[in-house]
Coordinates of N, CA and C in Angstrom, one line a residue:
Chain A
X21 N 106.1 86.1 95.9 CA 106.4 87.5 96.4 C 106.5 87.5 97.9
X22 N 107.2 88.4 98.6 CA 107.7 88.3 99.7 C 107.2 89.4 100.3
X23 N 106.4 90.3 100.1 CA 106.5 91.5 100.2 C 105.1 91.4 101.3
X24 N 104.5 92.9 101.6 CA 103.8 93.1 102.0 C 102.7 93.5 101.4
X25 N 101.3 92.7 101.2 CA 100.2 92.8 100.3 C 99.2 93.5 101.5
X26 N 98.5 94.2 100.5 CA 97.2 94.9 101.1 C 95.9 94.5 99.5
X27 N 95.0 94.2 100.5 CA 94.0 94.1 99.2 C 92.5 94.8 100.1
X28 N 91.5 95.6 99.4 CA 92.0 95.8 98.2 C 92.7 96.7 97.7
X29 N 93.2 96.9 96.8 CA 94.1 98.0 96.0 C 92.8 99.5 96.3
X30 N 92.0 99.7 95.9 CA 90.5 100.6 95.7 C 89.6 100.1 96.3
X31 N 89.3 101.1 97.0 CA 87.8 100.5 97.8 C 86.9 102.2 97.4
X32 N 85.6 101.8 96.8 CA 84.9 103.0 96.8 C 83.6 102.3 97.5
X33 N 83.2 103.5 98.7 CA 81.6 102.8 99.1 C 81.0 104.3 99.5
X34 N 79.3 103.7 100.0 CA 78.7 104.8 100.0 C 78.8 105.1 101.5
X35 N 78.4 106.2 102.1 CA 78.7 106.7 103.7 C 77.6 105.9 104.0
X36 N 77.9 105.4 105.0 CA 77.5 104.4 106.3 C 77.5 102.9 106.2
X37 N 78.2 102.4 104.6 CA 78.6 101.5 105.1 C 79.9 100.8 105.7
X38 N 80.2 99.7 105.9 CA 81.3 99.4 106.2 C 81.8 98.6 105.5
X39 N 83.5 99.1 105.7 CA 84.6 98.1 104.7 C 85.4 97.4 105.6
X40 N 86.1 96.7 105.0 CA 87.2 95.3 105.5 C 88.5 95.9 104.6
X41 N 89.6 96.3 105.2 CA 90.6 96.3 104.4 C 91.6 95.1 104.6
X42 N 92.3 94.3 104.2 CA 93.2 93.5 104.6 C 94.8 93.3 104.2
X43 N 95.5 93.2 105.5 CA 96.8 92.9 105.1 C 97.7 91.7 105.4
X44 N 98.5 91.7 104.4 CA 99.2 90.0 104.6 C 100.8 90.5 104.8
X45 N 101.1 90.5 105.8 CA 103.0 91.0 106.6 C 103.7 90.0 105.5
X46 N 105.3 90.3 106.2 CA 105.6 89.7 105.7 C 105.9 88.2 106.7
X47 N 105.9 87.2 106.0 CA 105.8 85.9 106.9 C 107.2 86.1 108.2
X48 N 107.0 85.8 109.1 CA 107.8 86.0 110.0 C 108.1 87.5 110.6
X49 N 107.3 88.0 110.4 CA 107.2 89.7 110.7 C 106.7 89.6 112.1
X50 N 107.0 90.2 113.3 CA 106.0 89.7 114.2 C 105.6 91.2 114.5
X51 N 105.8 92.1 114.7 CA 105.2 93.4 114.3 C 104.2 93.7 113.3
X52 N 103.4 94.3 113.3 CA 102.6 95.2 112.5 C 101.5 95.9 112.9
X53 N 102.0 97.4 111.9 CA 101.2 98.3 111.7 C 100.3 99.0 110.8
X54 N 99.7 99.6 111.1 CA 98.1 100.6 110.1 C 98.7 101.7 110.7
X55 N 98.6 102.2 109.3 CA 98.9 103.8 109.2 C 97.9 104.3 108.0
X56 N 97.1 106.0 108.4 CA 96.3 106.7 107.5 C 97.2 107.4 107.1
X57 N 97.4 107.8 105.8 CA 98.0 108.8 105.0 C 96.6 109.3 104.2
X58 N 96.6 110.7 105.0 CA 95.8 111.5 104.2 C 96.2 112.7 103.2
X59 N 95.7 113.1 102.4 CA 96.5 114.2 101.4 C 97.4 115.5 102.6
X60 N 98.7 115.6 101.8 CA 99.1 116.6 102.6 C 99.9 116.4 104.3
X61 N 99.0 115.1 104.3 CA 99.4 115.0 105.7 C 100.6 113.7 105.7
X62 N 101.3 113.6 107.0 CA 102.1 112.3 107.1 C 101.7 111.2 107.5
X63 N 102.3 110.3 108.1 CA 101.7 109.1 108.3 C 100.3 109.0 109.6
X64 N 99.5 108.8 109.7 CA 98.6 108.9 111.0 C 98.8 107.2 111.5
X65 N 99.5 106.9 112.8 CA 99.2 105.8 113.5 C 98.0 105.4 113.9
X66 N 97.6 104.1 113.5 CA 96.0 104.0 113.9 C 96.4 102.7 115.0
X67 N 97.3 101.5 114.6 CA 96.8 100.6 115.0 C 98.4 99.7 116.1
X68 N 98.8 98.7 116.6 CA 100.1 98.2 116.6 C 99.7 96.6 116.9
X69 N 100.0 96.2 116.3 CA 100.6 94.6 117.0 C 101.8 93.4 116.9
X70 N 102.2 93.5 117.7 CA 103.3 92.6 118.3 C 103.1 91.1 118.6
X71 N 103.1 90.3 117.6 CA 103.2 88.7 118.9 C 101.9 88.9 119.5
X72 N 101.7 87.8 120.0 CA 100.4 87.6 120.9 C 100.1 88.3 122.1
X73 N 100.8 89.7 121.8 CA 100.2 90.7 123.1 C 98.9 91.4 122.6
X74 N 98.6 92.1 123.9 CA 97.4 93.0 123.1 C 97.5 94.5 122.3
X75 N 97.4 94.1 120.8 CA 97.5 95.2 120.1 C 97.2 96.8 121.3
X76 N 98.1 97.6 120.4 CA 98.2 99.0 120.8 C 97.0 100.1 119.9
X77 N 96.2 100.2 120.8 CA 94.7 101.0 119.3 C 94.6 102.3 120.2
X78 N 95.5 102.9 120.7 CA 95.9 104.0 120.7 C 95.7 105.1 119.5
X79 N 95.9 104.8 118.2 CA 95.7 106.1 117.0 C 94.1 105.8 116.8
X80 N 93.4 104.7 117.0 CA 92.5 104.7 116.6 C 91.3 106.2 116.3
X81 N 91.2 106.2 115.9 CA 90.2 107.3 115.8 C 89.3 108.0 116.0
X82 N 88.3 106.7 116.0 CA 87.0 106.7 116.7 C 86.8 105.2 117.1
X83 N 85.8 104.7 117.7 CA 85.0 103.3 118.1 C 84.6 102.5 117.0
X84 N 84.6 103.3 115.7 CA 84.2 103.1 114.1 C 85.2 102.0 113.7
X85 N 86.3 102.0 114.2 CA 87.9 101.7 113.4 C 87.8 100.4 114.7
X86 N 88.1 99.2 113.8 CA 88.5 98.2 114.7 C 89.5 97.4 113.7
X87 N 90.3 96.9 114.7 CA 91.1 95.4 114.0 C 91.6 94.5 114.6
X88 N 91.7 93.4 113.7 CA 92.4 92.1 114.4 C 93.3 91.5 113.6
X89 N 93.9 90.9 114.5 CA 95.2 90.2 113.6 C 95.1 88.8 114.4
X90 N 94.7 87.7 112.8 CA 94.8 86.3 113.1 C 95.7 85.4 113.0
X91 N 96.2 84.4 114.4 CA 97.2 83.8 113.9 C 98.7 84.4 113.8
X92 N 98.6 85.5 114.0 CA 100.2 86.1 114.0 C 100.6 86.9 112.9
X93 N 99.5 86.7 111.8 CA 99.8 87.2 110.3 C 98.8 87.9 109.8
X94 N 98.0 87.7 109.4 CA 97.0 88.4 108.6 C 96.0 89.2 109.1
X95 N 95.8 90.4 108.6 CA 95.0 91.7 109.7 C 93.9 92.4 109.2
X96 N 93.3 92.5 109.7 CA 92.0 92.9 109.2 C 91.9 94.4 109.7
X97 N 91.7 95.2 108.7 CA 90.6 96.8 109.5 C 89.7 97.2 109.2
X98 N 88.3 97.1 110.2 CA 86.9 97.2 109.6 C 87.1 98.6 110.3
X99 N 86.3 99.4 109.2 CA 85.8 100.6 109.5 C 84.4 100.4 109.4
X100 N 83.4 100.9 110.4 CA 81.6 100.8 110.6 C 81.4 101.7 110.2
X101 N 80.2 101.7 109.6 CA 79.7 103.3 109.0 C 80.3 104.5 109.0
X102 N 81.1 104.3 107.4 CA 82.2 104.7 107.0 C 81.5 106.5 107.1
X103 N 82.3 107.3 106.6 CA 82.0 109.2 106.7 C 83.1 109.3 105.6
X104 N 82.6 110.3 104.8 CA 83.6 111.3 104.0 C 84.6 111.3 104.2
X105 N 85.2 111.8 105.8 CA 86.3 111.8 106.2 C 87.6 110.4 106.8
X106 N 86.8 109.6 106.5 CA 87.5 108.3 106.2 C 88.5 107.9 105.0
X107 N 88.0 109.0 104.1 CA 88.7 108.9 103.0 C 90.0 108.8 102.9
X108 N 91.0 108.0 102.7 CA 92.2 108.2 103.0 C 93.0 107.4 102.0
X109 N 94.2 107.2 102.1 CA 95.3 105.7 102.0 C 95.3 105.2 103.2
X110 N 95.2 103.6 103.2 CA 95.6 103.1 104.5 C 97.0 102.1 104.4
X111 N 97.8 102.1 104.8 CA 98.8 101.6 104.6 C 99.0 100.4 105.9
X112 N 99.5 99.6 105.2 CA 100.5 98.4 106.4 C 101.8 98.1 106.4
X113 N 102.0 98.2 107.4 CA 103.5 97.9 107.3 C 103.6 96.6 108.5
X114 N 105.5 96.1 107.8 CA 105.3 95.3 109.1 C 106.9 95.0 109.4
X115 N 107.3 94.8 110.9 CA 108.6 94.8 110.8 C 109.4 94.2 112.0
X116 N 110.2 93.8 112.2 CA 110.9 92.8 113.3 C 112.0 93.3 114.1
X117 N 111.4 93.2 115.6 CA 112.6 93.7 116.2 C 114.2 92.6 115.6
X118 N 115.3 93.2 116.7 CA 116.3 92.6 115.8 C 117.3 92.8 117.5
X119 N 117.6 91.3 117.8 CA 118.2 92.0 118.8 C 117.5 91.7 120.2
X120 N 117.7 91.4 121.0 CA 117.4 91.1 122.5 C 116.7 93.0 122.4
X121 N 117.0 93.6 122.8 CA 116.7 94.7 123.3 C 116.1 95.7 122.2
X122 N 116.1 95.5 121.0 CA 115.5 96.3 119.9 C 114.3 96.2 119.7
X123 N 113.4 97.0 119.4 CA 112.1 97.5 119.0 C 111.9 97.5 118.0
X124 N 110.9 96.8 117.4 CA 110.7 97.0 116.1 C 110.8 98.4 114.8
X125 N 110.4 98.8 116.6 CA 110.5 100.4 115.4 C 111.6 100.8 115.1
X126 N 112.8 100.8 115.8 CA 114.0 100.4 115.3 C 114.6 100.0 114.0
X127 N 114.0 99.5 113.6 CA 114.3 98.8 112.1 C 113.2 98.9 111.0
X128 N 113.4 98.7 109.9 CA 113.1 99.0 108.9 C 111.4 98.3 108.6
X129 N 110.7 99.4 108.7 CA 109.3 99.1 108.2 C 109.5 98.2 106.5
X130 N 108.2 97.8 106.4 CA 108.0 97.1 105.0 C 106.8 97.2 104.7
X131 N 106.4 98.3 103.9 CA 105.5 98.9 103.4 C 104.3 98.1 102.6
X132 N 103.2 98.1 102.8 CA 102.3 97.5 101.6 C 101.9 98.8 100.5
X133 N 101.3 98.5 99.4 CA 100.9 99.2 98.3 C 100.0 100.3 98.9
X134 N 99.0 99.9 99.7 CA 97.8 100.2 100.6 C 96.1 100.2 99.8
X135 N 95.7 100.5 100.8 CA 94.4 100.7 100.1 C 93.6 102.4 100.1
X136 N 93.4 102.5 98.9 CA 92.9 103.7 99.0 C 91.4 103.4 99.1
X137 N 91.1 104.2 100.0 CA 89.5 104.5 100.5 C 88.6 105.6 100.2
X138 N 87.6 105.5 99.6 CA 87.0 106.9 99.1 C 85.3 106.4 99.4
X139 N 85.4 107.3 100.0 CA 83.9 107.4 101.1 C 82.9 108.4 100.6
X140 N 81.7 108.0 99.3 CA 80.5 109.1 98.7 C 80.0 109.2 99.4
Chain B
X9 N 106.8 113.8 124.0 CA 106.3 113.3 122.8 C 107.4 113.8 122.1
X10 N 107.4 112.5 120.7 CA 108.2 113.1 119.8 C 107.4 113.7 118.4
X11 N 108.2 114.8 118.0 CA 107.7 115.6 116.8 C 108.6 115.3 115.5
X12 N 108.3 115.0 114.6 CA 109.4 115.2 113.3 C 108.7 116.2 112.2
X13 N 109.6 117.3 112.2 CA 109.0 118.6 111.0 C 109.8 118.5 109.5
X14 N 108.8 118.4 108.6 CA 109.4 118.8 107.3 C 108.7 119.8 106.7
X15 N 109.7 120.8 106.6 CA 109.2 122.4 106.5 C 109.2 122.7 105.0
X16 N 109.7 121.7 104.1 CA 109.7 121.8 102.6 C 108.5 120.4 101.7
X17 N 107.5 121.3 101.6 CA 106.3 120.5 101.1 C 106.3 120.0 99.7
X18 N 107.0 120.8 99.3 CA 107.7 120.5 97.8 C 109.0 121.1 97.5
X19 N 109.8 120.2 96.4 CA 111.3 120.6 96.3 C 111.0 120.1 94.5
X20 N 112.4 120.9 94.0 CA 112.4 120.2 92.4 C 113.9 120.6 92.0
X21 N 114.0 119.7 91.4 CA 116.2 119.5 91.2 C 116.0 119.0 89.9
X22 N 117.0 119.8 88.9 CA 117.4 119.3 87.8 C 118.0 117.8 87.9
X23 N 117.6 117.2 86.6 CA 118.2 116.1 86.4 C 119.8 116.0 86.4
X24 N 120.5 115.3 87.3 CA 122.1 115.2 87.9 C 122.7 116.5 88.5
X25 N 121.6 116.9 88.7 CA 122.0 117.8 90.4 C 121.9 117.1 92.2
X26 N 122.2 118.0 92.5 CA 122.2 117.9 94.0 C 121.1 118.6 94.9
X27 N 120.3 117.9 95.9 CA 119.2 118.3 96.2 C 119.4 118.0 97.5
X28 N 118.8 118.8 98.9 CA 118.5 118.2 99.9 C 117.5 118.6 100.7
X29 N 117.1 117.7 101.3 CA 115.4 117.7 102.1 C 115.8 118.1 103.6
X30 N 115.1 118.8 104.2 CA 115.2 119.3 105.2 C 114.2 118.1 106.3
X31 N 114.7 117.9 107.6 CA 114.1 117.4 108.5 C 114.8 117.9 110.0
X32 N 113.5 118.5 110.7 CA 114.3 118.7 112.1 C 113.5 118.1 113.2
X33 N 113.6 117.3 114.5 CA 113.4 116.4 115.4 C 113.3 116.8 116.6
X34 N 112.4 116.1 117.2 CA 112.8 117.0 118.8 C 111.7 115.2 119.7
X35 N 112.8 114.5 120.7 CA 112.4 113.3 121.3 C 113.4 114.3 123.0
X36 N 112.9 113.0 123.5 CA 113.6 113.3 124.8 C 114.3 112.3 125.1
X37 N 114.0 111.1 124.2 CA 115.5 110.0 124.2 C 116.8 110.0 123.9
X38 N 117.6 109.3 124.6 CA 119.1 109.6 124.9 C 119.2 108.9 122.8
X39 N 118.9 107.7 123.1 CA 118.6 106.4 121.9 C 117.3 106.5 121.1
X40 N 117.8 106.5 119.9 CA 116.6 106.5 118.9 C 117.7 106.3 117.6
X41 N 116.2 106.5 116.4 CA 116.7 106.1 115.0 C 115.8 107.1 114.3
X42 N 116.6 107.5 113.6 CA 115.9 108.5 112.3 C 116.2 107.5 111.0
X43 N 114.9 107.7 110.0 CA 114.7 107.3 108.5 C 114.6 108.2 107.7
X44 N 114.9 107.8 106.8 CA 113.8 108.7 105.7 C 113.4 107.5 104.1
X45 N 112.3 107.4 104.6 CA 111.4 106.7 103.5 C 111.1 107.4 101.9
X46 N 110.9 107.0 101.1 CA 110.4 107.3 99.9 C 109.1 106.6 99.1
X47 N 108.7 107.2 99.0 CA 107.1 106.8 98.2 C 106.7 107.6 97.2
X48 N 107.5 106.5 95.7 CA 107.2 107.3 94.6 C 105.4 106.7 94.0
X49 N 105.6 107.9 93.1 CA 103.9 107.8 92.5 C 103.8 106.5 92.5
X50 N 102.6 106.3 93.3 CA 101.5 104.6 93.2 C 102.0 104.0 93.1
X51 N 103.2 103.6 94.1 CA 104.4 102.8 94.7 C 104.4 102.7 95.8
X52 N 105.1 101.6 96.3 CA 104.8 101.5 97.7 C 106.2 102.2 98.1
X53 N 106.1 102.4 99.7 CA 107.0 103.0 100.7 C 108.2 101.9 100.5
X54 N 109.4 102.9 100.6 CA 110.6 101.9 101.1 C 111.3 102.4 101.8
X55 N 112.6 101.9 102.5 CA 113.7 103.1 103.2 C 114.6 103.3 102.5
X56 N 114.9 104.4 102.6 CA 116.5 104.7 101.6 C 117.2 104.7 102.5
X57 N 117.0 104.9 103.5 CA 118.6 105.5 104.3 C 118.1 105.5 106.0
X58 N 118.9 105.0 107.2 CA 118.9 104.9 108.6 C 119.7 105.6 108.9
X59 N 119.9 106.0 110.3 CA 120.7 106.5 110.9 C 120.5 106.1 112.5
X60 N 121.4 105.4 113.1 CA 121.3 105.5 114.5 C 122.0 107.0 115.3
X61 N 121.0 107.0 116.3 CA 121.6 108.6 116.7 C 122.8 108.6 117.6
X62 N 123.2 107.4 118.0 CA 124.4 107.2 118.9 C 125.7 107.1 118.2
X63 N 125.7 107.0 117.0 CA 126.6 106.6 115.8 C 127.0 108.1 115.0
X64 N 128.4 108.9 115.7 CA 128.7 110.1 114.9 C 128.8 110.2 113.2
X65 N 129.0 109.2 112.8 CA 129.2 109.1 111.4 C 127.8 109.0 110.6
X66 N 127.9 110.0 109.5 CA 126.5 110.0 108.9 C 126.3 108.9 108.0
X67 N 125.4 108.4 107.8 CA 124.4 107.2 106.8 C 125.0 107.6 105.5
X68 N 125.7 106.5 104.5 CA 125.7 107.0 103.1 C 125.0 105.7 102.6
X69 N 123.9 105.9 102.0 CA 123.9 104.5 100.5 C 123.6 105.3 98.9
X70 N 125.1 104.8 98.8 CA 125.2 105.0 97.3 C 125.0 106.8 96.8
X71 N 123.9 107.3 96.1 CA 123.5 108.8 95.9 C 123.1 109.5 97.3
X72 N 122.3 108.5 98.1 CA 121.5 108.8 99.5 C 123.3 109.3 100.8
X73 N 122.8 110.3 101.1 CA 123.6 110.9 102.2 C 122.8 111.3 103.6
X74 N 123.3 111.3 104.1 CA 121.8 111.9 105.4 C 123.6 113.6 106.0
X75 N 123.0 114.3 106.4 CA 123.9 115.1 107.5 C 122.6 114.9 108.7
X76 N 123.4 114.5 109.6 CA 123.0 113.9 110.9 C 123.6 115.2 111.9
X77 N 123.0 115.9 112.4 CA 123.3 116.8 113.9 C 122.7 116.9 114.9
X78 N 123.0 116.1 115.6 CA 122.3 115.9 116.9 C 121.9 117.3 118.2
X79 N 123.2 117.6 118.1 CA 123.2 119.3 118.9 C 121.9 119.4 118.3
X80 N 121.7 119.9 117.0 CA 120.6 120.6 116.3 C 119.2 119.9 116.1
X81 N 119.3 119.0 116.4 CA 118.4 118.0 116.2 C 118.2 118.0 114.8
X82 N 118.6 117.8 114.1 CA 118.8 117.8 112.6 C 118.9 116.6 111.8
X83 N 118.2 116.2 110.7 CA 118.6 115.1 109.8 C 118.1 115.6 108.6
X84 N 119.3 115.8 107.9 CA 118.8 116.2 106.4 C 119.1 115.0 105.4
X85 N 118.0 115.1 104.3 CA 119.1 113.9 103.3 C 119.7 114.9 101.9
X86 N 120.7 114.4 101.6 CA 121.3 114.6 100.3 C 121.3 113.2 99.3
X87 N 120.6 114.1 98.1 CA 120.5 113.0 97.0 C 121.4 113.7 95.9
X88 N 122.5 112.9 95.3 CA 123.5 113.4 94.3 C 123.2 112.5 93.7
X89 N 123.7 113.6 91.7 CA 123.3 113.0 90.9 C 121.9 112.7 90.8
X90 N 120.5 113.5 90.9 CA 119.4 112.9 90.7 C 119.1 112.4 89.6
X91 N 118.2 111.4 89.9 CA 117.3 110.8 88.5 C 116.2 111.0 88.8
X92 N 115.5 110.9 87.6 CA 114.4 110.9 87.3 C 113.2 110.2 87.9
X93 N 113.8 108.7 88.4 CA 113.4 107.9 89.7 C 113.1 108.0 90.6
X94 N 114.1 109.6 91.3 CA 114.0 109.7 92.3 C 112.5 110.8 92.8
X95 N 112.1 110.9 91.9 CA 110.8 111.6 92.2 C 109.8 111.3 92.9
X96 N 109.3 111.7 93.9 CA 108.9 111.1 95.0 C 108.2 112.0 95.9
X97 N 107.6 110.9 97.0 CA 107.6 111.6 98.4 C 108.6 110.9 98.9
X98 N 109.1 112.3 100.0 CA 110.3 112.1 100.7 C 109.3 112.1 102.4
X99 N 109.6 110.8 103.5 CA 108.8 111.3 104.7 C 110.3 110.7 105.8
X100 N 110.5 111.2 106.6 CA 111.5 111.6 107.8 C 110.4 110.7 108.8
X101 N 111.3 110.2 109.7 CA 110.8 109.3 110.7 C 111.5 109.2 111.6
X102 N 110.5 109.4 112.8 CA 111.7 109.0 114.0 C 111.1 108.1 115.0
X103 N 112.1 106.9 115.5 CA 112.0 106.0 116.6 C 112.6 105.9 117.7
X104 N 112.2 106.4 118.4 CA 113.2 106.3 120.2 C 111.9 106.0 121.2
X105 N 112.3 104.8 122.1 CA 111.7 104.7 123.5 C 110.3 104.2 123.2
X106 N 109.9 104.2 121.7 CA 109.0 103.3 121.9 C 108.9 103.0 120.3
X107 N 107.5 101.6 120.6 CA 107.3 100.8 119.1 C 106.4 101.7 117.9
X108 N 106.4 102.9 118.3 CA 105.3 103.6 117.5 C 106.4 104.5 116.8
X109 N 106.8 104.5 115.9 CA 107.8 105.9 114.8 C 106.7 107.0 114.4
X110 N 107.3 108.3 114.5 CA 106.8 109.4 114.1 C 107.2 109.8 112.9
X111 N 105.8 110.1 112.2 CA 106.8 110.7 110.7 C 106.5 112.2 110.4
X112 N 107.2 112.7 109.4 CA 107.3 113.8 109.1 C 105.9 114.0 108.2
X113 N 105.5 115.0 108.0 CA 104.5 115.6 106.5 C 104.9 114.8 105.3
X114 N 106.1 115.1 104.8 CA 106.3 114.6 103.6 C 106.9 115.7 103.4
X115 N 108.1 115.5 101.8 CA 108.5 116.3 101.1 C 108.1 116.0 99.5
X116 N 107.6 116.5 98.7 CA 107.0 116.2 97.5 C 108.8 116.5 96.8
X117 N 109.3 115.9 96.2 CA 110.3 115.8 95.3 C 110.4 115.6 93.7
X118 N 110.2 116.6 92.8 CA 110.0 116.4 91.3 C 111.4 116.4 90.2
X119 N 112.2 115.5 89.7 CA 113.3 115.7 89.2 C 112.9 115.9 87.7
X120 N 113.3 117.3 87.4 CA 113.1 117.6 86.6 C 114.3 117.3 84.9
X121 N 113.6 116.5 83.6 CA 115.0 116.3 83.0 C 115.4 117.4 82.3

């Protein structure tokens, strides 16, 4: 499969601890993003990374939300002592500029399944 | 900053009717791109449909139509002929001037047979 994987599919934990969500782009993607989709709401930017620059953690949320991307490909988002309101979908996407002068955002995201998060 | 508003939280269209989702935009770039993604139940996101905003002619693929008005800041989609498939969330997206796209709320879409 070619696609964009997030595992795990369900995450249920109790408040304060911490999860690991993970995503696998698509190979050659050099873009990727984390996005919260909360009920009702649209996409929430959390995270960005490009190539071996320094990710963009601008949406981040709190100090709680961290991530890394190894190698160019594979991304981790640990949330620390998770809260109720962590509850979410977290989605990854990932996507390639195209073009001397194009932006990734430009072009067509590629969505993972995501992970839903539910914080007792 | 850019904003993208979808003012219709839910929509519902008989089976092989005509339906359209409302999206209106507001960036301060000359260049940008509008989407509109779809994310049916416990499915992943895809795109149906782009539009560059420098490009007068509207987006068609296949049922997917966009009306594109820039004066108005405007991107609506038209879905003809619905199926049953198409049942969904509908989210509007916009990219200009930088690597971060803005999305809409969502439009909840129910095709009714």
């Amino acid at each position: 499969g070619a696609g964009v994987s997030q595992s795990p599919s369900n995450k249920v934990t109790e408040k304060g601890k911490d999860v690991e969500l993970r995503c696998d782009p698509i190979s050659g993607h050099t873009a990727l993003y984390w996005y919260r989709q909360s009920l009702g709401q649209g996409l929430e930017f959390l995270i960005y990374f490009q190539g071996n620059s320094a990710p963009d953690k601008s949406g981040l949320p709190s100090d709680r939300f961290s991530a890394e991307r190894t190698g160019g490909s594979v991304s981790t988002l640990t949330i620390q002592r998770t809260q109720q309101e962590d509850s979410a979908v977290y989605l990854c996407a990932s996507s390639i500029p195209k073009g001397l002068a194009a932006l990734p955002s430009y072009n067509e995201q590629f969505f993972g399944p995501g992970t839903r998060l539910t914080v007792l | 900053a850019q904003t993208v508003t979808q003012s219709q939280p839910e929509m519902s269209v008989q089976e092989a009717e005509t339906v359209t989702l409302s999206c209106t935009y507001d960036t301060s770039e000359n260049n940008y791109y509008l989407f509109w993604y779809k994310q049916p139940p416990s499915r992943q996101m895809i795109l149906v449909i782009r539009q560059e905003a420098y490009k007068q002619q509207n987006a068609t693929e296949n049922r997917f139509s966009v009306n594109f008005q820039k004066a108005a800041k405007s991107f609506s989609l038209k879905i003809s002929d619905s199926q049953l498939g198409d049942t969904a969330m509908y989210f509007c997206a916009l990219s200009g001037g930088s690597y971060i796209p803005t999305f809409g709320r969502g439009t909840s879409l129910i095709v009714h047979p």
